[in-house]
Each structure stands twice: as structure tokens, then as C-alpha cells.
Amino acid sequence: SLDIATVEALAERLEDCELQARDTLKITDDYPELGWEDAYAIQDEIRRRKIDRGVRIVGLKAGLTSHAKMRQMGVNTPVFGFLADYFSVPEGGGIAMRELIHPKVEPEIAFVTKAALRGPGCHIGAVLAATDFIMPALEIIDSRYRDFKFDLKSVVADNCSSSRFVVGGRIGAPARFDLRTLGVVLEKNGTPVAFGAGAAVLGHPAQALAMLANELGKRGEEIPAGTLVLSGGITEAVSVQAGDNLTLRMQSLGSVSVRFY
Ligand code: OOG
Ligand code: MG
């Protein structure tokens, strides 16, 4: 396992890439023995650096929770990260391409909790009972690794490619939906480019929060009440360029849009 100085140096390298919109080679090229604890220690150090500068953490995310995403990235386990205040883009807002490296957009179901969730043993029923509401979300991921080429531990260290997110549309009470059959259409410049339903995420998107709570539970942490959680891309992520407009339409829950300039 890595010593503290190495964890700090790797966190600084990855966060500098994020803040300066530069890419880097995946860290397992230099540290092939990197373990899961090392990877989350680097992510935690990036979070600590941000908090030290006065940044607030405003949510959590699960990633690689759908087969489409796992296939796209060639990996097979969900991973977890955090969302910082400046990641949040208002509904209909714009994102400057020059601030990012090579962004991609994912359609996701966002959950907002009204009670804490703590593992082990957290399950879909507990997640639904603790969910205040759900809403449509676009996640903008931007791996700091060259050409989005990474392995699971490298991506965890890089806060799971987290970059920006937009929530909007309507809010829905979880009891009123079968989240498995909740349909989504992702449009790019008015053309539908990706389609799916909630079941693409681990059979049921609430399972992403259950796994997150169980993972946090191992470290004595929980998903607090009032937390925004992105449950993971339902379809493959879609690449974007300056001038693109992306809209997510979610069955019964309206739409959420973002543009790139
Ligand atoms: C890792 C992040 C994946 C999702 O929703 O699956 C993710 C990546 O693909 O860069 O956010
Ligand atoms: Mg995502």
C-alpha cells in the first residue's frame, strides 16, 4: 500500500489535471500494485484538498453501474465518487469546452435522500424508503486519463471522472414509479442518440445506492439524509463538442438540458 506522500502526490497530479484541463497517463502505469484502498485514499485526498480551499461537497455518485457503460469502458465493477459544488450547472446552462478535457454526457436518475442510509445490508427497499424524490440528471464525465483509457483503480483515484452535472425536470416520488421501466431518451442537437430504461442500472437503479451505502459502511460512513446521489449512466456516454446541445427526456419527469460552447 502507498505511503502518505505518494497518495498526496498522486492526488495533486490528478487534481491539477482536472483544474487545468490537461490529461495524464493512468496512475497504474507507474504503480501497477495500486490497491482499492490506495485508490479511494487518493480520491479522499482530492476531496480533502477541495474542502481545504472552501469547496463544498454537494453529493455522491455511482459509476459503471450499467452493462452499457461497463462494456464501453471494458470494466466490470461499480465505483463511487463525490460531487463538488462547482460541478453543478444550472438546468439549461452552458459549459465552456476550454474548462474540460474531453467531456462525455450520461443520462442518469438522481436520488435525493430524506434519511441516512448505512450498510452493511442496505437493500433496494431501504433505499426507496429513504428517498425523498428522484429527478432527471445529466452527468458530464471528463476522465483525466488520456483518451479515457483507464482501469478501475485508476478511475476511482480520479474521482470516477466526475466533472459536472445538471439536474432538472420534475421531481418524482419513488413510490409512484417502477424505476426499472422508467424510460429515457438522450438527444443531441434534437436527434435522439441514446435510449434506455432504469433497469439498465444494476437491474434497479436503487441498487446503486444500496451498493454505495454498503461500500461506505465498510469505512464507517453513510449516505446522509438530504444527499443528492447520481445512480450511474443508463446508456453509453455520448461525446460532445462546442456547439452541442444535450437534452435528457425522462418518462413522466420532464427534461433537463445543457449546452457546450
Ligand atoms: C467512469 C465514470 C462512469 C457512470 O455513470 O457510469 C460513470 C467513466 O466512465 O469515465 O459516471
Ligand atoms: Mg455517471
mmCIF file of C-alpha atoms and ligand atoms in Angstrom:
data_model
loop_
_atom_site.group_PDB
_atom_site.id
_atom_site.type_symbol
_atom_site.label_atom_id
_atom_site.label_comp_id
_atom_site.label_asym_id
_atom_site.label_seq_id
_atom_site.Cartn_x
_atom_site.Cartn_y
_atom_site.Cartn_z
ATOM 1 C CA SER A 1 0.000 0.000 0.000
ATOM 2 C CA LEU A 2 1.168 3.522 -0.856
ATOM 3 C CA ASP A 3 2.741 5.842 1.698
ATOM 4 C CA ILE A 4 1.038 9.134 2.526
ATOM 5 C CA ALA A 5 3.484 11.231 0.500
ATOM 6 C CA THR A 6 2.726 9.188 -2.639
ATOM 7 C CA VAL A 7 -1.044 9.402 -2.071
ATOM 8 C CA GLU A 8 -0.711 13.177 -1.728
ATOM 9 C CA ALA A 9 1.476 13.492 -4.814
ATOM 10 C CA LEU A 10 -0.925 11.420 -6.950
ATOM 11 C CA ALA A 11 -3.937 13.385 -5.675
ATOM 12 C CA GLU A 12 -2.178 16.637 -6.557
ATOM 13 C CA ARG A 13 -1.290 15.334 -10.031
ATOM 14 C CA LEU A 14 -4.859 14.251 -10.789
ATOM 15 C CA GLU A 15 -6.484 17.343 -9.322
ATOM 16 C CA ASP A 16 -4.095 19.663 -11.173
ATOM 17 C CA CYS A 17 -5.096 17.909 -14.407
ATOM 18 C CA GLU A 18 -8.767 18.481 -13.545
ATOM 19 C CA LEU A 19 -8.301 22.157 -12.692
ATOM 20 C CA GLN A 20 -6.029 22.873 -15.673
ATOM 21 C CA ALA A 21 -7.936 20.714 -18.192
ATOM 22 C CA ARG A 22 -4.885 18.567 -19.013
ATOM 23 C CA ASP A 23 -4.736 14.815 -19.401
ATOM 24 C CA THR A 24 -2.254 12.348 -17.897
ATOM 25 C CA LEU A 25 -1.391 8.666 -18.158
ATOM 26 C CA LYS A 26 -3.260 6.342 -15.845
ATOM 27 C CA ILE A 27 -1.564 6.022 -12.491
ATOM 28 C CA THR A 28 -1.399 2.229 -12.545
ATOM 29 C CA ASP A 29 1.202 2.620 -15.321
ATOM 30 C CA ASP A 30 3.546 3.924 -12.586
ATOM 31 C CA TYR A 31 2.019 1.993 -9.658
ATOM 32 C CA PRO A 32 0.849 -1.376 -11.027
ATOM 33 C CA GLU A 33 0.316 -2.688 -7.492
ATOM 34 C CA LEU A 34 -2.174 0.090 -6.609
ATOM 35 C CA GLY A 35 -4.889 -1.411 -4.363
ATOM 36 C CA TRP A 36 -8.538 -0.456 -3.796
ATOM 37 C CA GLU A 37 -7.701 1.278 -0.511
ATOM 38 C CA ASP A 38 -4.952 3.267 -2.216
ATOM 39 C CA ALA A 39 -7.336 4.289 -4.986
ATOM 40 C CA TYR A 40 -10.002 5.535 -2.541
ATOM 41 C CA ALA A 41 -7.279 7.159 -0.386
ATOM 42 C CA ILE A 42 -6.204 9.231 -3.416
ATOM 43 C CA GLN A 43 -9.847 10.177 -4.117
ATOM 44 C CA ASP A 44 -10.300 11.134 -0.441
ATOM 45 C CA GLU A 45 -7.170 13.284 -0.615
ATOM 46 C CA ILE A 46 -8.572 15.113 -3.675
ATOM 47 C CA ARG A 47 -11.780 15.715 -1.699
ATOM 48 C CA ARG A 48 -9.751 16.977 1.273
ATOM 49 C CA ARG A 49 -7.783 19.372 -0.950
ATOM 50 C CA LYS A 50 -11.028 20.850 -2.286
ATOM 51 C CA ILE A 51 -12.625 21.197 1.162
ATOM 52 C CA ASP A 52 -9.447 22.940 2.371
ATOM 53 C CA ARG A 53 -9.950 25.528 -0.374
ATOM 54 C CA GLY A 54 -13.539 26.140 0.743
ATOM 55 C CA VAL A 55 -15.271 23.907 -1.807
ATOM 56 C CA ARG A 56 -18.435 22.156 -0.534
ATOM 57 C CA ILE A 57 -19.243 18.545 -1.300
ATOM 58 C CA VAL A 58 -22.843 18.501 -2.565
ATOM 59 C CA GLY A 59 -23.438 14.897 -3.496
ATOM 60 C CA LEU A 60 -22.233 11.428 -4.336
ATOM 61 C CA LYS A 61 -22.232 9.313 -7.459
ATOM 62 C CA ALA A 62 -22.112 5.718 -8.537
ATOM 63 C CA GLY A 63 -20.463 4.888 -11.830
ATOM 64 C CA LEU A 64 -20.103 1.887 -14.121
ATOM 65 C CA THR A 65 -23.442 0.608 -12.853
ATOM 66 C CA SER A 66 -24.827 -0.310 -16.288
ATOM 67 C CA HIS A 67 -23.733 -3.017 -18.711
ATOM 68 C CA ALA A 68 -23.602 -0.407 -21.477
ATOM 69 C CA LYS A 69 -21.055 1.623 -19.506
ATOM 70 C CA MET A 70 -19.068 -1.398 -18.344
ATOM 71 C CA ARG A 71 -18.845 -2.620 -21.933
ATOM 72 C CA GLN A 72 -17.906 0.849 -23.171
ATOM 73 C CA MET A 73 -15.074 1.122 -20.633
ATOM 74 C CA GLY A 74 -14.040 -2.554 -20.534
ATOM 75 C CA VAL A 75 -14.514 -2.949 -16.759
ATOM 76 C CA ASN A 76 -16.890 -4.886 -14.513
ATOM 77 C CA THR A 77 -17.458 -3.328 -11.050
ATOM 78 C CA PRO A 78 -19.372 -0.231 -9.914
ATOM 79 C CA VAL A 79 -17.286 2.575 -8.464
ATOM 80 C CA PHE A 80 -18.129 5.600 -6.313
ATOM 81 C CA GLY A 81 -17.158 9.244 -6.188
ATOM 82 C CA PHE A 82 -18.189 12.655 -4.881
ATOM 83 C CA LEU A 83 -19.735 15.793 -6.410
ATOM 84 C CA ALA A 84 -18.347 19.241 -5.543
ATOM 85 C CA ASP A 85 -20.333 22.487 -5.544
ATOM 86 C CA TYR A 86 -18.757 23.873 -8.719
ATOM 87 C CA PHE A 87 -19.642 20.681 -10.653
ATOM 88 C CA SER A 88 -23.278 21.807 -10.585
ATOM 89 C CA VAL A 89 -24.504 23.524 -13.766
ATOM 90 C CA PRO A 90 -27.977 25.087 -13.804
ATOM 91 C CA GLU A 91 -30.677 23.480 -15.959
ATOM 92 C CA GLY A 92 -30.326 24.897 -19.482
ATOM 93 C CA GLY A 93 -26.895 26.288 -18.668
ATOM 94 C CA GLY A 94 -23.688 26.262 -20.681
ATOM 95 C CA ILE A 95 -20.341 24.573 -20.155
ATOM 96 C CA ALA A 96 -17.147 26.043 -21.628
ATOM 97 C CA MET A 97 -15.253 23.331 -23.507
ATOM 98 C CA ARG A 98 -11.979 25.048 -22.626
ATOM 99 C CA GLU A 99 -12.553 24.161 -18.937
ATOM 100 C CA LEU A 100 -12.703 20.451 -19.703
ATOM 101 C CA ILE A 101 -10.524 17.846 -21.450
ATOM 102 C CA HIS A 102 -12.807 15.534 -23.470
ATOM 103 C CA PRO A 103 -16.254 15.566 -21.860
ATOM 104 C CA LYS A 104 -18.949 12.954 -22.380
ATOM 105 C CA VAL A 105 -22.578 13.104 -21.267
ATOM 106 C CA GLU A 106 -24.588 10.401 -19.488
ATOM 107 C CA PRO A 107 -28.341 10.172 -18.781
ATOM 108 C CA GLU A 108 -28.912 9.331 -15.125
ATOM 109 C CA ILE A 109 -31.584 9.111 -12.441
ATOM 110 C CA ALA A 110 -30.721 11.337 -9.476
ATOM 111 C CA PHE A 111 -31.954 10.453 -5.991
ATOM 112 C CA VAL A 112 -32.292 12.850 -3.059
ATOM 113 C CA THR A 113 -32.421 11.136 0.326
ATOM 114 C CA LYS A 114 -34.545 12.126 3.326
ATOM 115 C CA ALA A 115 -32.978 9.657 5.777
ATOM 116 C CA ALA A 116 -29.461 8.323 6.203
ATOM 117 C CA LEU A 117 -28.528 5.039 4.516
ATOM 118 C CA ARG A 118 -25.930 2.851 6.120
ATOM 119 C CA GLY A 119 -24.570 -0.560 5.215
ATOM 120 C CA PRO A 120 -23.934 -3.409 5.583
ATOM 121 C CA GLY A 121 -27.198 -4.960 4.500
ATOM 122 C CA CYS A 122 -28.624 -1.902 2.766
ATOM 123 C CA HIS A 123 -31.131 -3.023 0.083
ATOM 124 C CA ILE A 124 -33.471 -1.544 -2.519
ATOM 125 C CA GLY A 125 -36.356 -1.378 -0.024
ATOM 126 C CA ALA A 126 -34.303 0.649 2.427
ATOM 127 C CA VAL A 127 -33.171 2.960 -0.375
ATOM 128 C CA LEU A 128 -36.721 3.607 -1.603
ATOM 129 C CA ALA A 129 -37.941 4.217 1.955
ATOM 130 C CA ALA A 130 -35.149 6.754 2.451
ATOM 131 C CA THR A 131 -35.644 8.508 -0.907
ATOM 132 C CA ASP A 132 -37.330 11.900 -0.780
ATOM 133 C CA PHE A 133 -37.586 12.186 -4.577
ATOM 134 C CA ILE A 134 -35.950 11.329 -7.873
ATOM 135 C CA MET A 135 -35.235 13.610 -10.821
ATOM 136 C CA PRO A 136 -33.602 13.534 -14.256
ATOM 137 C CA ALA A 137 -29.880 14.281 -14.370
ATOM 138 C CA LEU A 138 -27.156 14.688 -16.946
ATOM 139 C CA GLU A 139 -23.714 13.793 -15.747
ATOM 140 C CA ILE A 140 -20.733 15.243 -17.617
ATOM 141 C CA ILE A 141 -17.752 12.970 -17.111
ATOM 142 C CA ASP A 142 -14.228 14.001 -18.078
ATOM 143 C CA SER A 143 -11.594 11.395 -17.262
ATOM 144 C CA ARG A 144 -8.254 12.936 -16.576
ATOM 145 C CA TYR A 145 -6.670 9.952 -18.319
ATOM 146 C CA ARG A 146 -5.526 10.184 -21.910
ATOM 147 C CA ASP A 147 -8.226 9.013 -24.339
ATOM 148 C CA PHE A 148 -10.428 7.876 -21.392
ATOM 149 C CA LYS A 149 -8.137 4.807 -21.079
ATOM 150 C CA PHE A 150 -8.130 3.509 -17.515
ATOM 151 C CA ASP A 151 -8.640 0.552 -15.205
ATOM 152 C CA LEU A 152 -10.954 0.505 -12.182
ATOM 153 C CA LYS A 153 -8.413 1.600 -9.603
ATOM 154 C CA SER A 154 -7.115 4.460 -11.722
ATOM 155 C CA VAL A 155 -10.669 5.706 -12.308
ATOM 156 C CA VAL A 156 -11.519 5.540 -8.586
ATOM 157 C CA ALA A 157 -8.410 7.604 -7.780
ATOM 158 C CA ASP A 158 -9.605 10.137 -10.386
ATOM 159 C CA ASN A 159 -12.944 10.552 -8.540
ATOM 160 C CA CYS A 160 -14.600 8.408 -11.197
ATOM 161 C CA SER A 161 -14.168 11.022 -13.953
ATOM 162 C CA SER A 162 -16.595 13.383 -12.159
ATOM 163 C CA SER A 163 -16.686 16.817 -13.729
ATOM 164 C CA ARG A 164 -20.100 18.494 -14.000
ATOM 165 C CA PHE A 165 -23.781 17.602 -13.541
ATOM 166 C CA VAL A 166 -27.166 19.131 -14.268
ATOM 167 C CA VAL A 167 -30.407 18.201 -12.532
ATOM 168 C CA GLY A 168 -33.790 19.451 -13.608
ATOM 169 C CA GLY A 169 -37.169 18.423 -14.919
ATOM 170 C CA ARG A 170 -39.805 17.328 -12.424
ATOM 171 C CA ILE A 171 -39.343 15.654 -9.117
ATOM 172 C CA GLY A 172 -40.983 12.272 -8.644
ATOM 173 C CA ALA A 173 -41.992 10.353 -5.537
ATOM 174 C CA PRO A 174 -40.251 6.957 -5.773
ATOM 175 C CA ALA A 175 -43.414 5.095 -4.733
ATOM 176 C CA ARG A 176 -45.203 6.357 -7.864
ATOM 177 C CA PHE A 177 -42.733 4.763 -10.300
ATOM 178 C CA ASP A 178 -41.392 1.420 -11.287
ATOM 179 C CA LEU A 179 -37.852 2.679 -11.686
ATOM 180 C CA ARG A 180 -36.941 -0.345 -13.799
ATOM 181 C CA THR A 181 -39.273 0.640 -16.625
ATOM 182 C CA LEU A 182 -38.676 4.386 -16.410
ATOM 183 C CA GLY A 183 -37.702 5.297 -19.983
ATOM 184 C CA VAL A 184 -35.009 7.783 -21.002
ATOM 185 C CA VAL A 185 -34.137 9.398 -24.336
ATOM 186 C CA LEU A 186 -30.919 11.389 -24.739
ATOM 187 C CA GLU A 187 -30.991 13.918 -27.575
ATOM 188 C CA LYS A 188 -28.010 15.670 -29.132
ATOM 189 C CA ASN A 189 -28.951 18.749 -31.146
ATOM 190 C CA GLY A 190 -32.519 17.480 -31.357
ATOM 191 C CA THR A 191 -31.620 13.996 -32.592
ATOM 192 C CA PRO A 192 -32.208 11.037 -30.258
ATOM 193 C CA VAL A 193 -28.811 9.352 -29.789
ATOM 194 C CA ALA A 194 -29.236 7.009 -26.811
ATOM 195 C CA PHE A 195 -32.214 5.226 -25.239
ATOM 196 C CA GLY A 196 -32.727 3.134 -22.169
ATOM 197 C CA ALA A 197 -34.713 2.360 -19.052
ATOM 198 C CA GLY A 198 -33.864 2.368 -15.362
ATOM 199 C CA ALA A 199 -33.307 -1.389 -15.245
ATOM 200 C CA ALA A 200 -30.096 -0.862 -17.227
ATOM 201 C CA VAL A 201 -28.590 0.256 -13.906
ATOM 202 C CA LEU A 202 -27.953 -2.904 -11.888
ATOM 203 C CA GLY A 203 -31.452 -4.246 -12.610
ATOM 204 C CA HIS A 204 -32.904 -1.414 -10.479
ATOM 205 C CA PRO A 205 -31.261 1.999 -10.023
ATOM 206 C CA ALA A 206 -31.897 1.979 -6.255
ATOM 207 C CA GLN A 207 -29.405 -0.901 -6.148
ATOM 208 C CA ALA A 208 -26.651 1.620 -6.978
ATOM 209 C CA LEU A 209 -27.401 3.490 -3.731
ATOM 210 C CA ALA A 210 -27.620 0.249 -1.762
ATOM 211 C CA MET A 211 -24.154 -0.746 -3.025
ATOM 212 C CA LEU A 212 -22.824 2.741 -2.271
ATOM 213 C CA ALA A 213 -24.190 2.589 1.297
ATOM 214 C CA ASN A 214 -22.703 -0.879 1.761
ATOM 215 C CA GLU A 215 -19.334 0.282 0.445
ATOM 216 C CA LEU A 216 -19.364 3.372 2.711
ATOM 217 C CA GLY A 217 -20.465 1.180 5.623
ATOM 218 C CA LYS A 218 -17.201 -0.760 5.388
ATOM 219 C CA ARG A 219 -15.443 2.519 6.190
ATOM 220 C CA GLY A 220 -17.870 3.524 8.961
ATOM 221 C CA GLU A 221 -19.508 6.139 6.717
ATOM 222 C CA GLU A 222 -23.067 6.566 5.428
ATOM 223 C CA ILE A 223 -25.128 8.394 2.829
ATOM 224 C CA PRO A 224 -26.516 11.245 4.953
ATOM 225 C CA ALA A 225 -30.115 12.487 4.749
ATOM 226 C CA GLY A 226 -30.538 15.181 2.127
ATOM 227 C CA THR A 227 -27.838 13.827 -0.187
ATOM 228 C CA LEU A 228 -28.052 14.063 -3.969
ATOM 229 C CA VAL A 229 -26.838 10.780 -5.489
ATOM 230 C CA LEU A 230 -26.342 10.106 -9.193
ATOM 231 C CA SER A 231 -27.076 6.414 -9.733
ATOM 232 C CA GLY A 232 -24.986 5.929 -12.885
ATOM 233 C CA GLY A 233 -25.251 6.277 -16.648
ATOM 234 C CA ILE A 234 -28.153 4.300 -18.125
ATOM 235 C CA THR A 235 -26.667 4.252 -21.641
ATOM 236 C CA GLU A 236 -23.205 4.622 -23.070
ATOM 237 C CA ALA A 237 -21.699 8.081 -22.567
ATOM 238 C CA VAL A 238 -22.008 10.439 -25.557
ATOM 239 C CA SER A 239 -19.059 12.608 -26.666
ATOM 240 C CA VAL A 240 -19.718 16.321 -27.138
ATOM 241 C CA GLN A 241 -18.119 19.304 -28.868
ATOM 242 C CA ALA A 242 -18.533 23.067 -28.663
ATOM 243 C CA GLY A 243 -21.932 23.984 -30.108
ATOM 244 C CA ASP A 244 -23.697 20.797 -28.957
ATOM 245 C CA ASN A 245 -26.991 20.891 -27.068
ATOM 246 C CA LEU A 246 -27.898 17.842 -24.997
ATOM 247 C CA THR A 247 -31.364 17.105 -23.652
ATOM 248 C CA LEU A 248 -32.440 14.206 -21.481
ATOM 249 C CA ARG A 249 -36.149 13.325 -21.600
ATOM 250 C CA MET A 250 -37.283 11.084 -18.788
ATOM 251 C CA GLN A 251 -40.670 9.400 -18.800
ATOM 252 C CA SER A 252 -43.167 11.447 -16.688
ATOM 253 C CA LEU A 253 -40.324 13.538 -15.260
ATOM 254 C CA GLY A 254 -39.780 16.143 -17.948
ATOM 255 C CA SER A 255 -36.417 17.060 -19.367
ATOM 256 C CA VAL A 256 -33.060 18.557 -18.476
ATOM 257 C CA SER A 257 -30.707 20.282 -20.913
ATOM 258 C CA VAL A 258 -27.178 21.604 -21.155
ATOM 259 C CA ARG A 259 -25.145 23.153 -23.954
ATOM 260 C CA PHE A 260 -21.432 23.259 -24.678
ATOM 261 C CA TYR A 261 -19.670 26.309 -26.055
HETATM 262 C C1 OOG B 1 -16.177 6.454 -15.203
HETATM 263 C C2 OOG B 1 -17.415 7.094 -14.637
HETATM 264 C C3 OOG B 1 -18.647 6.359 -15.079
HETATM 265 C C4 OOG B 1 -21.169 6.233 -14.917
HETATM 266 O O1 OOG B 1 -22.236 6.811 -14.709
HETATM 267 O O2 OOG B 1 -21.125 5.063 -15.302
HETATM 268 C C5 OOG B 1 -19.921 6.996 -14.678
HETATM 269 C C6 OOG B 1 -16.002 6.744 -16.673
HETATM 270 O O3 OOG B 1 -16.635 6.071 -17.499
HETATM 271 O O4 OOG B 1 -15.199 7.630 -17.014
HETATM 272 O O5 OOG B 1 -20.011 8.110 -14.210
HETATM 273 MG MG MG B 2 -22.074 8.830 -14.379
#
